[in-house]
PDB file of C-alpha atoms in Angstrom:
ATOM      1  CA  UNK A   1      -3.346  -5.905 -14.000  1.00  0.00           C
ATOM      2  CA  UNK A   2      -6.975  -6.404 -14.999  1.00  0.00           C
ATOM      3  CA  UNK A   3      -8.388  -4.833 -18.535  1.00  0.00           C
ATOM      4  CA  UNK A   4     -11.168  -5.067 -20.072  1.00  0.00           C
ATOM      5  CA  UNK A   5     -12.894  -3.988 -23.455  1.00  0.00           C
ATOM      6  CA  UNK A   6     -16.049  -4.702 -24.919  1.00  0.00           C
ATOM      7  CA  UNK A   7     -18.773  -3.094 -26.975  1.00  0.00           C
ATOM      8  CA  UNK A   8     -19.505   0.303 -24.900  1.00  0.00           C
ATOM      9  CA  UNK A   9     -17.251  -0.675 -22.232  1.00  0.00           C
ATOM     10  CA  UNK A  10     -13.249   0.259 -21.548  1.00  0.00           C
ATOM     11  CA  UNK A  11     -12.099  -0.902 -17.959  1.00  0.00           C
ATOM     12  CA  UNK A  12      -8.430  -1.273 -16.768  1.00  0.00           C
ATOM     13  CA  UNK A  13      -7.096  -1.629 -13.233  1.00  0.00           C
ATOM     14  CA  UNK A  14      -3.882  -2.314 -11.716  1.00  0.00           C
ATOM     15  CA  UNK A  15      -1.793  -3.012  -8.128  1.00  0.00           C
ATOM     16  CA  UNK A  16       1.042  -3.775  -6.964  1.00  0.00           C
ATOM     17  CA  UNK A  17       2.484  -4.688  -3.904  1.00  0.00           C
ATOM     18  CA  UNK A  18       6.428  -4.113  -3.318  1.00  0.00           C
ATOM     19  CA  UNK A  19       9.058  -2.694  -1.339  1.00  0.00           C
ATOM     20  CA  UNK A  20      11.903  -0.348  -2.781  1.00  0.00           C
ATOM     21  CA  UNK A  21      15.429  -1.291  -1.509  1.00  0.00           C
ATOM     22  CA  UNK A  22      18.584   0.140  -2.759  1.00  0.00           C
ATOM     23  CA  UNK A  23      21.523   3.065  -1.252  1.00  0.00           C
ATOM     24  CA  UNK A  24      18.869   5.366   0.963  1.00  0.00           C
ATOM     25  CA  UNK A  25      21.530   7.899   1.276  1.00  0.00           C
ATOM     26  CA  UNK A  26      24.937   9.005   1.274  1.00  0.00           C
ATOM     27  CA  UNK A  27      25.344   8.364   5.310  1.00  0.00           C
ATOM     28  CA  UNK A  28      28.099   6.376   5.851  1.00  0.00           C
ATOM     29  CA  UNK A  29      31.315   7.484   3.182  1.00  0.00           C
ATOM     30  CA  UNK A  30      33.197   4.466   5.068  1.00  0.00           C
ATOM     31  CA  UNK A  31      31.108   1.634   4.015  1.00  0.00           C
ATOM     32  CA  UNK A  32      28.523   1.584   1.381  1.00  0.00           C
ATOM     33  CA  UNK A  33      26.880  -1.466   2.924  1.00  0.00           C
ATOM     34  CA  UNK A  34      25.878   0.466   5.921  1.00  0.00           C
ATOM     35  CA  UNK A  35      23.916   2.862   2.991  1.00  0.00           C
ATOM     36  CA  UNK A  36      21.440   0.042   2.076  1.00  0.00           C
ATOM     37  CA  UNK A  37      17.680   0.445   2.918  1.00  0.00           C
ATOM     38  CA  UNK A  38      14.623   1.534   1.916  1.00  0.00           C
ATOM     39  CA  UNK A  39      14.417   4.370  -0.256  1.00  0.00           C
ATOM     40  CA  UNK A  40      12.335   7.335  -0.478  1.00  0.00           C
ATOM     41  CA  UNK A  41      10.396   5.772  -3.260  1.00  0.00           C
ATOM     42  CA  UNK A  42       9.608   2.989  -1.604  1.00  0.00           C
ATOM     43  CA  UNK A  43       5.620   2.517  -1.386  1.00  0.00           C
ATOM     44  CA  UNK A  44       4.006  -0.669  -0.443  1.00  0.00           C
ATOM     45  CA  UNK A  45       0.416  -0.638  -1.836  1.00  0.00           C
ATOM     46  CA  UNK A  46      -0.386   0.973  -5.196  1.00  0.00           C
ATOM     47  CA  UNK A  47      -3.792   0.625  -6.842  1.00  0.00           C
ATOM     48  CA  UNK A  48      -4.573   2.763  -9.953  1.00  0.00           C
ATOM     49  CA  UNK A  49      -8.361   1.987 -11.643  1.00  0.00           C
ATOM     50  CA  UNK A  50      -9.074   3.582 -15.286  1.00  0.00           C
ATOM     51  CA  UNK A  51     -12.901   3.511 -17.157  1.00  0.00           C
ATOM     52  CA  UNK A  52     -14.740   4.719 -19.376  1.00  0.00           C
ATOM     53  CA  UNK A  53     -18.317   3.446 -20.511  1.00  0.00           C
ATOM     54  CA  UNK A  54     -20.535   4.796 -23.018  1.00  0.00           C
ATOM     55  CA  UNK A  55     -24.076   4.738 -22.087  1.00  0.00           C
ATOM     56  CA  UNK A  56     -26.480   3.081 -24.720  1.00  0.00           C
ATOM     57  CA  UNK A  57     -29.187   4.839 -26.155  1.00  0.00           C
ATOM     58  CA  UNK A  58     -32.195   5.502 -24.813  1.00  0.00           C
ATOM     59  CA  UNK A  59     -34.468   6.623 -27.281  1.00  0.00           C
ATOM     60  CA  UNK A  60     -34.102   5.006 -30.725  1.00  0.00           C
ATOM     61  CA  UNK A  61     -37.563   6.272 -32.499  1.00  0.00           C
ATOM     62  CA  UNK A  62     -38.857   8.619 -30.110  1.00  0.00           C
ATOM     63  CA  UNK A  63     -38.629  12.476 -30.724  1.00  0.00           C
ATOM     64  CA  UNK A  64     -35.559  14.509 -32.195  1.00  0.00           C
ATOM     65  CA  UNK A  65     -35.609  16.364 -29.319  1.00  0.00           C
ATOM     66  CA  UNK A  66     -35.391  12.959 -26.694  1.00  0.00           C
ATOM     67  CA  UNK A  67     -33.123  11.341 -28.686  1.00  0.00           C
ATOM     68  CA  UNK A  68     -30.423  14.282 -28.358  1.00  0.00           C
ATOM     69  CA  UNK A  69     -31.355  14.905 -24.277  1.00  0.00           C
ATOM     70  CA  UNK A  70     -31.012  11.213 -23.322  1.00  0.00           C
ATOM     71  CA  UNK A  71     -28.778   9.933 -25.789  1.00  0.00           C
ATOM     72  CA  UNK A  72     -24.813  10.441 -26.700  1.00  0.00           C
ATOM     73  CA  UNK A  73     -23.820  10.091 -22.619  1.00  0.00           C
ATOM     74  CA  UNK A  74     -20.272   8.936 -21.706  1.00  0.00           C
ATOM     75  CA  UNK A  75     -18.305   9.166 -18.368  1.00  0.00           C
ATOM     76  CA  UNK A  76     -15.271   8.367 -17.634  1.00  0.00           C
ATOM     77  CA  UNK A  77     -12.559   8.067 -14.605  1.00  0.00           C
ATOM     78  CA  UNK A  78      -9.535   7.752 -12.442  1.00  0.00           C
ATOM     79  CA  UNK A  79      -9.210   6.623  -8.652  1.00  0.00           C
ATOM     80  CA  UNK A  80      -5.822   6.242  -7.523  1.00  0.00           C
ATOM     81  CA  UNK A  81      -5.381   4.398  -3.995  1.00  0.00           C
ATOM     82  CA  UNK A  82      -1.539   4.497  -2.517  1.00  0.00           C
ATOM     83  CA  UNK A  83      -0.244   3.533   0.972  1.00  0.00           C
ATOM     84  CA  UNK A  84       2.145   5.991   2.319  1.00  0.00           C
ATOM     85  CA  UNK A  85       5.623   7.616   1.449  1.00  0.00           C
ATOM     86  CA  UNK A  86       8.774   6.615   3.242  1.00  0.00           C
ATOM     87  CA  UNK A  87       9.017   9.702   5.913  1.00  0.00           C
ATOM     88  CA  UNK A  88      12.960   8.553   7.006  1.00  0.00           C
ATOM     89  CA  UNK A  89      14.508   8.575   3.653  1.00  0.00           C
ATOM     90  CA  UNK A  90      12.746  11.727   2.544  1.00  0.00           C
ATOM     91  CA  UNK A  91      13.934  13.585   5.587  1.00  0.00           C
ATOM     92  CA  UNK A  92      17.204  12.589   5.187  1.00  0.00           C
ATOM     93  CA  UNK A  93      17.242   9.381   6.823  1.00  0.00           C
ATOM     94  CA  UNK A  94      17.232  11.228  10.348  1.00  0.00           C
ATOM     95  CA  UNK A  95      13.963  13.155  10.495  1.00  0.00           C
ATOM     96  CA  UNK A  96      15.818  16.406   9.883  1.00  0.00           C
ATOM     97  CA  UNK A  97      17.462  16.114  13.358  1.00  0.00           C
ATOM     98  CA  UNK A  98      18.447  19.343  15.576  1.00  0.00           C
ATOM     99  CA  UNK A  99      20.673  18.442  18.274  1.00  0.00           C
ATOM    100  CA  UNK A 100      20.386  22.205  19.101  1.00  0.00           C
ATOM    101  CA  UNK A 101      23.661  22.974  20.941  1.00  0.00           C
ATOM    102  CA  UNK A 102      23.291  19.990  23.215  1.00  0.00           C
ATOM    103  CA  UNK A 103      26.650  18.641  24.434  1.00  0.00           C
ATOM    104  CA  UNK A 104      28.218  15.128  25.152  1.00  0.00           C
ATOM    105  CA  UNK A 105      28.470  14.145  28.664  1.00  0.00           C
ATOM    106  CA  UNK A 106      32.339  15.233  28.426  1.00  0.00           C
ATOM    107  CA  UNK A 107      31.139  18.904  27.458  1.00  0.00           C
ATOM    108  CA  UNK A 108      31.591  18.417  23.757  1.00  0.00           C
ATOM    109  CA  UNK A 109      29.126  19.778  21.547  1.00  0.00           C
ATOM    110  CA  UNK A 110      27.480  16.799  20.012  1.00  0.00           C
ATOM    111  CA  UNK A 111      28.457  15.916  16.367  1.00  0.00           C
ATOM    112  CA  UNK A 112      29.553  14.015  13.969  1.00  0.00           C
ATOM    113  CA  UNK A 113      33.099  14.493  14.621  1.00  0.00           C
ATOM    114  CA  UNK A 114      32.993  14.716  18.444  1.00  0.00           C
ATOM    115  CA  UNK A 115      30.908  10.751  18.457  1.00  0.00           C
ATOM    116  CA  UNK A 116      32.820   9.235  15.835  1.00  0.00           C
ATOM    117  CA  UNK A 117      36.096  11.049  15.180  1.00  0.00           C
ATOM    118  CA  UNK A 118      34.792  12.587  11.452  1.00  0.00           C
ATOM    119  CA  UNK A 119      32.239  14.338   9.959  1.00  0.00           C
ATOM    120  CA  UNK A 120      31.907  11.382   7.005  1.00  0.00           C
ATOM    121  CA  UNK A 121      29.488   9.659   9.091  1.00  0.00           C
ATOM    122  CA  UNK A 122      25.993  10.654   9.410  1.00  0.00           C
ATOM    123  CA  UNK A 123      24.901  10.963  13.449  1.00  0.00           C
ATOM    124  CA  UNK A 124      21.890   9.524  14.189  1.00  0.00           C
ATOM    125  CA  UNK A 125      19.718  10.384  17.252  1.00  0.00           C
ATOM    126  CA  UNK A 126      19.928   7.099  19.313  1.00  0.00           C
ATOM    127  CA  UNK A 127      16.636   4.736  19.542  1.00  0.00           C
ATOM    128  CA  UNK A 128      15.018   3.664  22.405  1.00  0.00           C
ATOM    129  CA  UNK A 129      11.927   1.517  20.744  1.00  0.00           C
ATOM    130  CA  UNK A 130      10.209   1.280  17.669  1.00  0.00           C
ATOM    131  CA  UNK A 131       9.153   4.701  16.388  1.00  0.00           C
ATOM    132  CA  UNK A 132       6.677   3.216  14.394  1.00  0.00           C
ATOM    133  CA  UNK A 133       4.673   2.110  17.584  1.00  0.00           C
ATOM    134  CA  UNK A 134       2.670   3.614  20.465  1.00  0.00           C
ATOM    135  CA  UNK A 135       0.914   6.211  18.435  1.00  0.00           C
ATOM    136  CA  UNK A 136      -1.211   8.410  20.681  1.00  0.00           C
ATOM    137  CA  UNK A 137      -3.721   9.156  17.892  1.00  0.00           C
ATOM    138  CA  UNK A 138      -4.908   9.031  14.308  1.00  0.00           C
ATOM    139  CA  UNK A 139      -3.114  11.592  13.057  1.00  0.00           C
ATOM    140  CA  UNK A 140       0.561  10.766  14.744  1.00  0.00           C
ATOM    141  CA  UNK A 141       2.875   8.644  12.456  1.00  0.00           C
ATOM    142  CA  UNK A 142       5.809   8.863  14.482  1.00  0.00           C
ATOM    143  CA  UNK A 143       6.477   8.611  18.070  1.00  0.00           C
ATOM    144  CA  UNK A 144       9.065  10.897  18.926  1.00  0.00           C
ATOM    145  CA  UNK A 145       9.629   9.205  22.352  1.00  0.00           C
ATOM    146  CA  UNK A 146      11.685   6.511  20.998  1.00  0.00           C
ATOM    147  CA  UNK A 147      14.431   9.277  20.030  1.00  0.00           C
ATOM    148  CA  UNK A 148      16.835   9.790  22.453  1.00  0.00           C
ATOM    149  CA  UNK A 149      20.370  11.951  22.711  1.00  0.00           C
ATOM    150  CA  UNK A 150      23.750  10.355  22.076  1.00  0.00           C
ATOM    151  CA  UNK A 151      25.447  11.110  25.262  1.00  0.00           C
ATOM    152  CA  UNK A 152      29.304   9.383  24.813  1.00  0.00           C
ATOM    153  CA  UNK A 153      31.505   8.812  22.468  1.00  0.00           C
ATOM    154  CA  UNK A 154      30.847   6.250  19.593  1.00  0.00           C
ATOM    155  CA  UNK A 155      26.844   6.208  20.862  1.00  0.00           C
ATOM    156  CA  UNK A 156      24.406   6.913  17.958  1.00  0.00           C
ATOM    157  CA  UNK A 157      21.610   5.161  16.312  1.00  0.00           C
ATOM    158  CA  UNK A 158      21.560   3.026  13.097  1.00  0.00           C
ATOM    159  CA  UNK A 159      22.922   4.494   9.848  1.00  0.00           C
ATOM    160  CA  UNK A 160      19.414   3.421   8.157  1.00  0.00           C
ATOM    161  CA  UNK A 161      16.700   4.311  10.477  1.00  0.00           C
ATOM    162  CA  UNK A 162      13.539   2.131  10.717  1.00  0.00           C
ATOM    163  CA  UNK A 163      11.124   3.079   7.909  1.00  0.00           C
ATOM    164  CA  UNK A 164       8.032   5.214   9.045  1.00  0.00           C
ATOM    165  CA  UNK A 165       4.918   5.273   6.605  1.00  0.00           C
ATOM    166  CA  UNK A 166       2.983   8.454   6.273  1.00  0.00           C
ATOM    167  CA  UNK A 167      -0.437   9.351   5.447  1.00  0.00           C
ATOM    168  CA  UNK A 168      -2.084   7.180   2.683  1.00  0.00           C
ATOM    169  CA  UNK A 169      -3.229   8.921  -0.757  1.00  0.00           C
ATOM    170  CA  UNK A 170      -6.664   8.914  -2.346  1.00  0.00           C
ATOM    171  CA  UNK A 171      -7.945  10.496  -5.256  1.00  0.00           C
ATOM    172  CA  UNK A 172     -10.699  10.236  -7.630  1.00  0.00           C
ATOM    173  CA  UNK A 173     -11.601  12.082 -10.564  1.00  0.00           C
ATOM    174  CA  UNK A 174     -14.942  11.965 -12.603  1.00  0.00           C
ATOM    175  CA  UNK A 175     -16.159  13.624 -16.155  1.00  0.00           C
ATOM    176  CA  UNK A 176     -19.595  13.300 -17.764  1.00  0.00           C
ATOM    177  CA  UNK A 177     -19.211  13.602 -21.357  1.00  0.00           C
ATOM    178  CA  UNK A 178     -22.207  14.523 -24.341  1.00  0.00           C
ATOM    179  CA  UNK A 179     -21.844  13.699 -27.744  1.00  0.00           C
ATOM    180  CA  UNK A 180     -24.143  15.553 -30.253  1.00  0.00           C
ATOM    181  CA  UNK A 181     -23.413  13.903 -33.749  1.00  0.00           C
ATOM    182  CA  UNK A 182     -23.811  16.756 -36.593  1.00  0.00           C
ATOM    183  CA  UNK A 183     -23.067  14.968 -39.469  1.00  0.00           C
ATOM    184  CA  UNK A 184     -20.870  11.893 -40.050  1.00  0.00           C
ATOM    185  CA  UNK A 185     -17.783  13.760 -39.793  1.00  0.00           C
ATOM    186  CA  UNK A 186     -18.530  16.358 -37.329  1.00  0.00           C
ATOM    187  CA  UNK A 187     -19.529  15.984 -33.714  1.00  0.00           C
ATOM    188  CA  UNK A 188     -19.906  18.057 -30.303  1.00  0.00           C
ATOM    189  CA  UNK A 189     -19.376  16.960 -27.211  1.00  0.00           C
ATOM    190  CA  UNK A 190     -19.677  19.087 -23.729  1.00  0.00           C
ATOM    191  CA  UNK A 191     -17.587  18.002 -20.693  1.00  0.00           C
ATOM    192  CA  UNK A 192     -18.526  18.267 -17.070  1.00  0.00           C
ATOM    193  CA  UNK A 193     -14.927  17.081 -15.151  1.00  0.00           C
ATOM    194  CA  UNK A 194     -14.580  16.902 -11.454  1.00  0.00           C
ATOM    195  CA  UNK A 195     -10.693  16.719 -10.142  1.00  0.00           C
ATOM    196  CA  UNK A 196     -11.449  14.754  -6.356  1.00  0.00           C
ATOM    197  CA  UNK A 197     -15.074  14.842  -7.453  1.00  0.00           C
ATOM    198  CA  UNK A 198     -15.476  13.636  -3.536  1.00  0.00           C
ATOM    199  CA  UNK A 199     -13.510  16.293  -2.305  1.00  0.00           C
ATOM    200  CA  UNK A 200     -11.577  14.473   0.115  1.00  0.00           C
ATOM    201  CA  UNK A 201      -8.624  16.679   1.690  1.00  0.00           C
ATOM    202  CA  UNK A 202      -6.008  14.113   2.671  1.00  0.00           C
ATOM    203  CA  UNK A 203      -4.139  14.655   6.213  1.00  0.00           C
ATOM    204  CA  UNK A 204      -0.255  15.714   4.704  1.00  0.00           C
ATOM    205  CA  UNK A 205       3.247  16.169   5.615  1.00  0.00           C
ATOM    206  CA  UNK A 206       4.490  18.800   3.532  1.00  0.00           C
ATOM    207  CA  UNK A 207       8.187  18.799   2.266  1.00  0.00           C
ATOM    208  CA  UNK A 208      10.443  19.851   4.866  1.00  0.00           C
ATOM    209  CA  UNK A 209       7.859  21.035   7.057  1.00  0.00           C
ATOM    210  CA  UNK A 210       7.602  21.591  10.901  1.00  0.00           C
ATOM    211  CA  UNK A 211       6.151  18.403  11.878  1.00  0.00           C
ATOM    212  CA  UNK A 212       8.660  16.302  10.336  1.00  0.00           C
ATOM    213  CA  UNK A 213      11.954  17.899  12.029  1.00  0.00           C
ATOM    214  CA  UNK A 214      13.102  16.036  14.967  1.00  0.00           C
ATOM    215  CA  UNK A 215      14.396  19.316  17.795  1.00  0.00           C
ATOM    216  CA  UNK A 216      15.359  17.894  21.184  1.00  0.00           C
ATOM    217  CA  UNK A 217      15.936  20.774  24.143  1.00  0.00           C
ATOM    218  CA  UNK A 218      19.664  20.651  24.858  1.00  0.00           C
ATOM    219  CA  UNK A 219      18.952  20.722  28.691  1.00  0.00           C
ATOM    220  CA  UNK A 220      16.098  18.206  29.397  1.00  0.00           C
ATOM    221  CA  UNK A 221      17.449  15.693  26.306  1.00  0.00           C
ATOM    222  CA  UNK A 222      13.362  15.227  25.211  1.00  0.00           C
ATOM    223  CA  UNK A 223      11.836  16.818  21.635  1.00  0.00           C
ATOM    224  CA  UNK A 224      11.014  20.014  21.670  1.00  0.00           C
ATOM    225  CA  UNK A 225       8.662  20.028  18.803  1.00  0.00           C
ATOM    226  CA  UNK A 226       5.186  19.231  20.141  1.00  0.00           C
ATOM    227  CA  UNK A 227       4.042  18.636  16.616  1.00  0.00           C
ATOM    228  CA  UNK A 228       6.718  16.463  15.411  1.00  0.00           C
ATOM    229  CA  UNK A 229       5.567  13.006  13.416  1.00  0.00           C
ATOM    230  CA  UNK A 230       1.932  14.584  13.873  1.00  0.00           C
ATOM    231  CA  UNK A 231      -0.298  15.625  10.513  1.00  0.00           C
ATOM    232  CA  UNK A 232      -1.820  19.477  11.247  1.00  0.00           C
ATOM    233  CA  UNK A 233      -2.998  20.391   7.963  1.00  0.00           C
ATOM    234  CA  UNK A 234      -4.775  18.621   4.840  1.00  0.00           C
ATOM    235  CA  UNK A 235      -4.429  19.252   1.271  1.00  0.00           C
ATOM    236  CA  UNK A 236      -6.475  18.398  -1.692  1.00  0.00           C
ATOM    237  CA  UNK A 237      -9.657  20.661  -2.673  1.00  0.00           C
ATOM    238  CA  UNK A 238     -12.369  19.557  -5.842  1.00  0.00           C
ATOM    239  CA  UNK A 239     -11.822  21.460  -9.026  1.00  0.00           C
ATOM    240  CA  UNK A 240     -14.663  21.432 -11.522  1.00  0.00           C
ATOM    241  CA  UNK A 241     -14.465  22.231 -15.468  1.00  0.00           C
ATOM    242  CA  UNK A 242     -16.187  22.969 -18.340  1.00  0.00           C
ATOM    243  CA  UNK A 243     -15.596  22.216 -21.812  1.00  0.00           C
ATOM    244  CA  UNK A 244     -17.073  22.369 -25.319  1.00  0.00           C
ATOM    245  CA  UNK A 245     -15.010  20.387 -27.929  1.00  0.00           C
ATOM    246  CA  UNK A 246     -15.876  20.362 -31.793  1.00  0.00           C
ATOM    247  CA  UNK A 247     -14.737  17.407 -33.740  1.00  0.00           C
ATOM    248  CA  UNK A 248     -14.243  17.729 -37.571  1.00  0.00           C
TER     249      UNK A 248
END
């Protein structure tokens, strides 16, 4: 944390780097150990920056009407700067997974109970390589190539799967304040605030949306989602307001 305060000036600013590690989910009822991973609040990079400066004035024996256009200004901010959210443990620490009727090699639907003999264990899509890697583009956080089928008995992937990152969030808001002094006790002050003053949409997976269910094609093994680990919509717009605020 950095803060500062002097005179005219009010500037604080803060990150931290960390990684949240505790029970992910309720996936194995057997052994709690097997539980242990990264949770869904888990964020690596957080930077948060706070200011507000008064700017001096001006005009100090000029005209009435100088003094109260270019003095009295203040602005004031927030940018917020945050690497992304842990896609595996807010999907259920399986990425939503559809097996979609699919069956074991022996002709038994695939399951919990038909891979491990009981539904207390979570079933995991088995993984062929690091899901995190081999991105075909920007805008891809997961590859769904590493996910394969279980085909036998006692074959499935790891209770905790490997942590996937998505998007990173910005935001920055802005407001321009004026302060007309009436009297000693009495002021007004108009506020122009921009919410995302930069309007910057931010590429998004929304909360248990399309591209973050894993659907594999029960005959051909492979996903059938073509979107799947892939941002296809942003969110995030500017909103501007007005405000007149007497002090008394």
């Amino acid at each position: 944390t950095w803060s500062r305060t002097k005179g005219r000036y009010n500037i604080n600013m803060n990150y931290s780097f960390g990684k949240s590690l505790g029970i992910a989910g309720n996936y194995d009822e057997f052994n709690l150990r097997n539980n242990y991973g990264p949770t869904g609040s888990d964020r690596r990079h957080v930077y948060n920056a706070a200011y507000s400066i008064e700017l001096p004035n001006f005009v100090r024996n000029g005209p009435r009407f100088a003094k109260g256009a270019l003095n009295g200004w203040q602005f004031s901010g927030i940018t917020q700067l945050q690497s992304g959210v842990n896609l595996t443990a807010n999907t259920n620490g399986s990425f939503n997974v559809n097996y979609n009727g699919a069956n074991l090699a022996n002709g038994q639907p695939i399951s919990p109970s038909t891979v491990f003999g009981t539904p207390s264990i979570q079933l995991n899509p088995v993984l062929t390589c690091d899901p995190r890697k081999g991105l075909t583009g920007e805008n891809q956080y997961i590859n769904g190539s590493c996910f394969a089928l279980p085909t036998r008995r006692g074959e499935s992937g790891p209770t905790v799967l490997p942590e996937v990152f998505g998007p990173a969030f910005f935001n920055s808001d802005l407001g321009l304040f004026k302060n007309i002094q009436i009297s000693e006790s009495k002021r007004l002050q108009f506020r122009f605030q921009a919410y995302n003053f930069l309007n910057h949409p931010l590429f998004s997976f929304r909360n248990d949306g399309q591209n973050t269910r894993l659907i594999f094609n029960p005959t051909t093994g492979k996903i059938d989602n073509p979107v799947f680990g892939i941002t296809t919509e942003k969110q995030g717009r500017r909103i501007v307001q007005l405000t007149v605020k007497f002090y008394f």
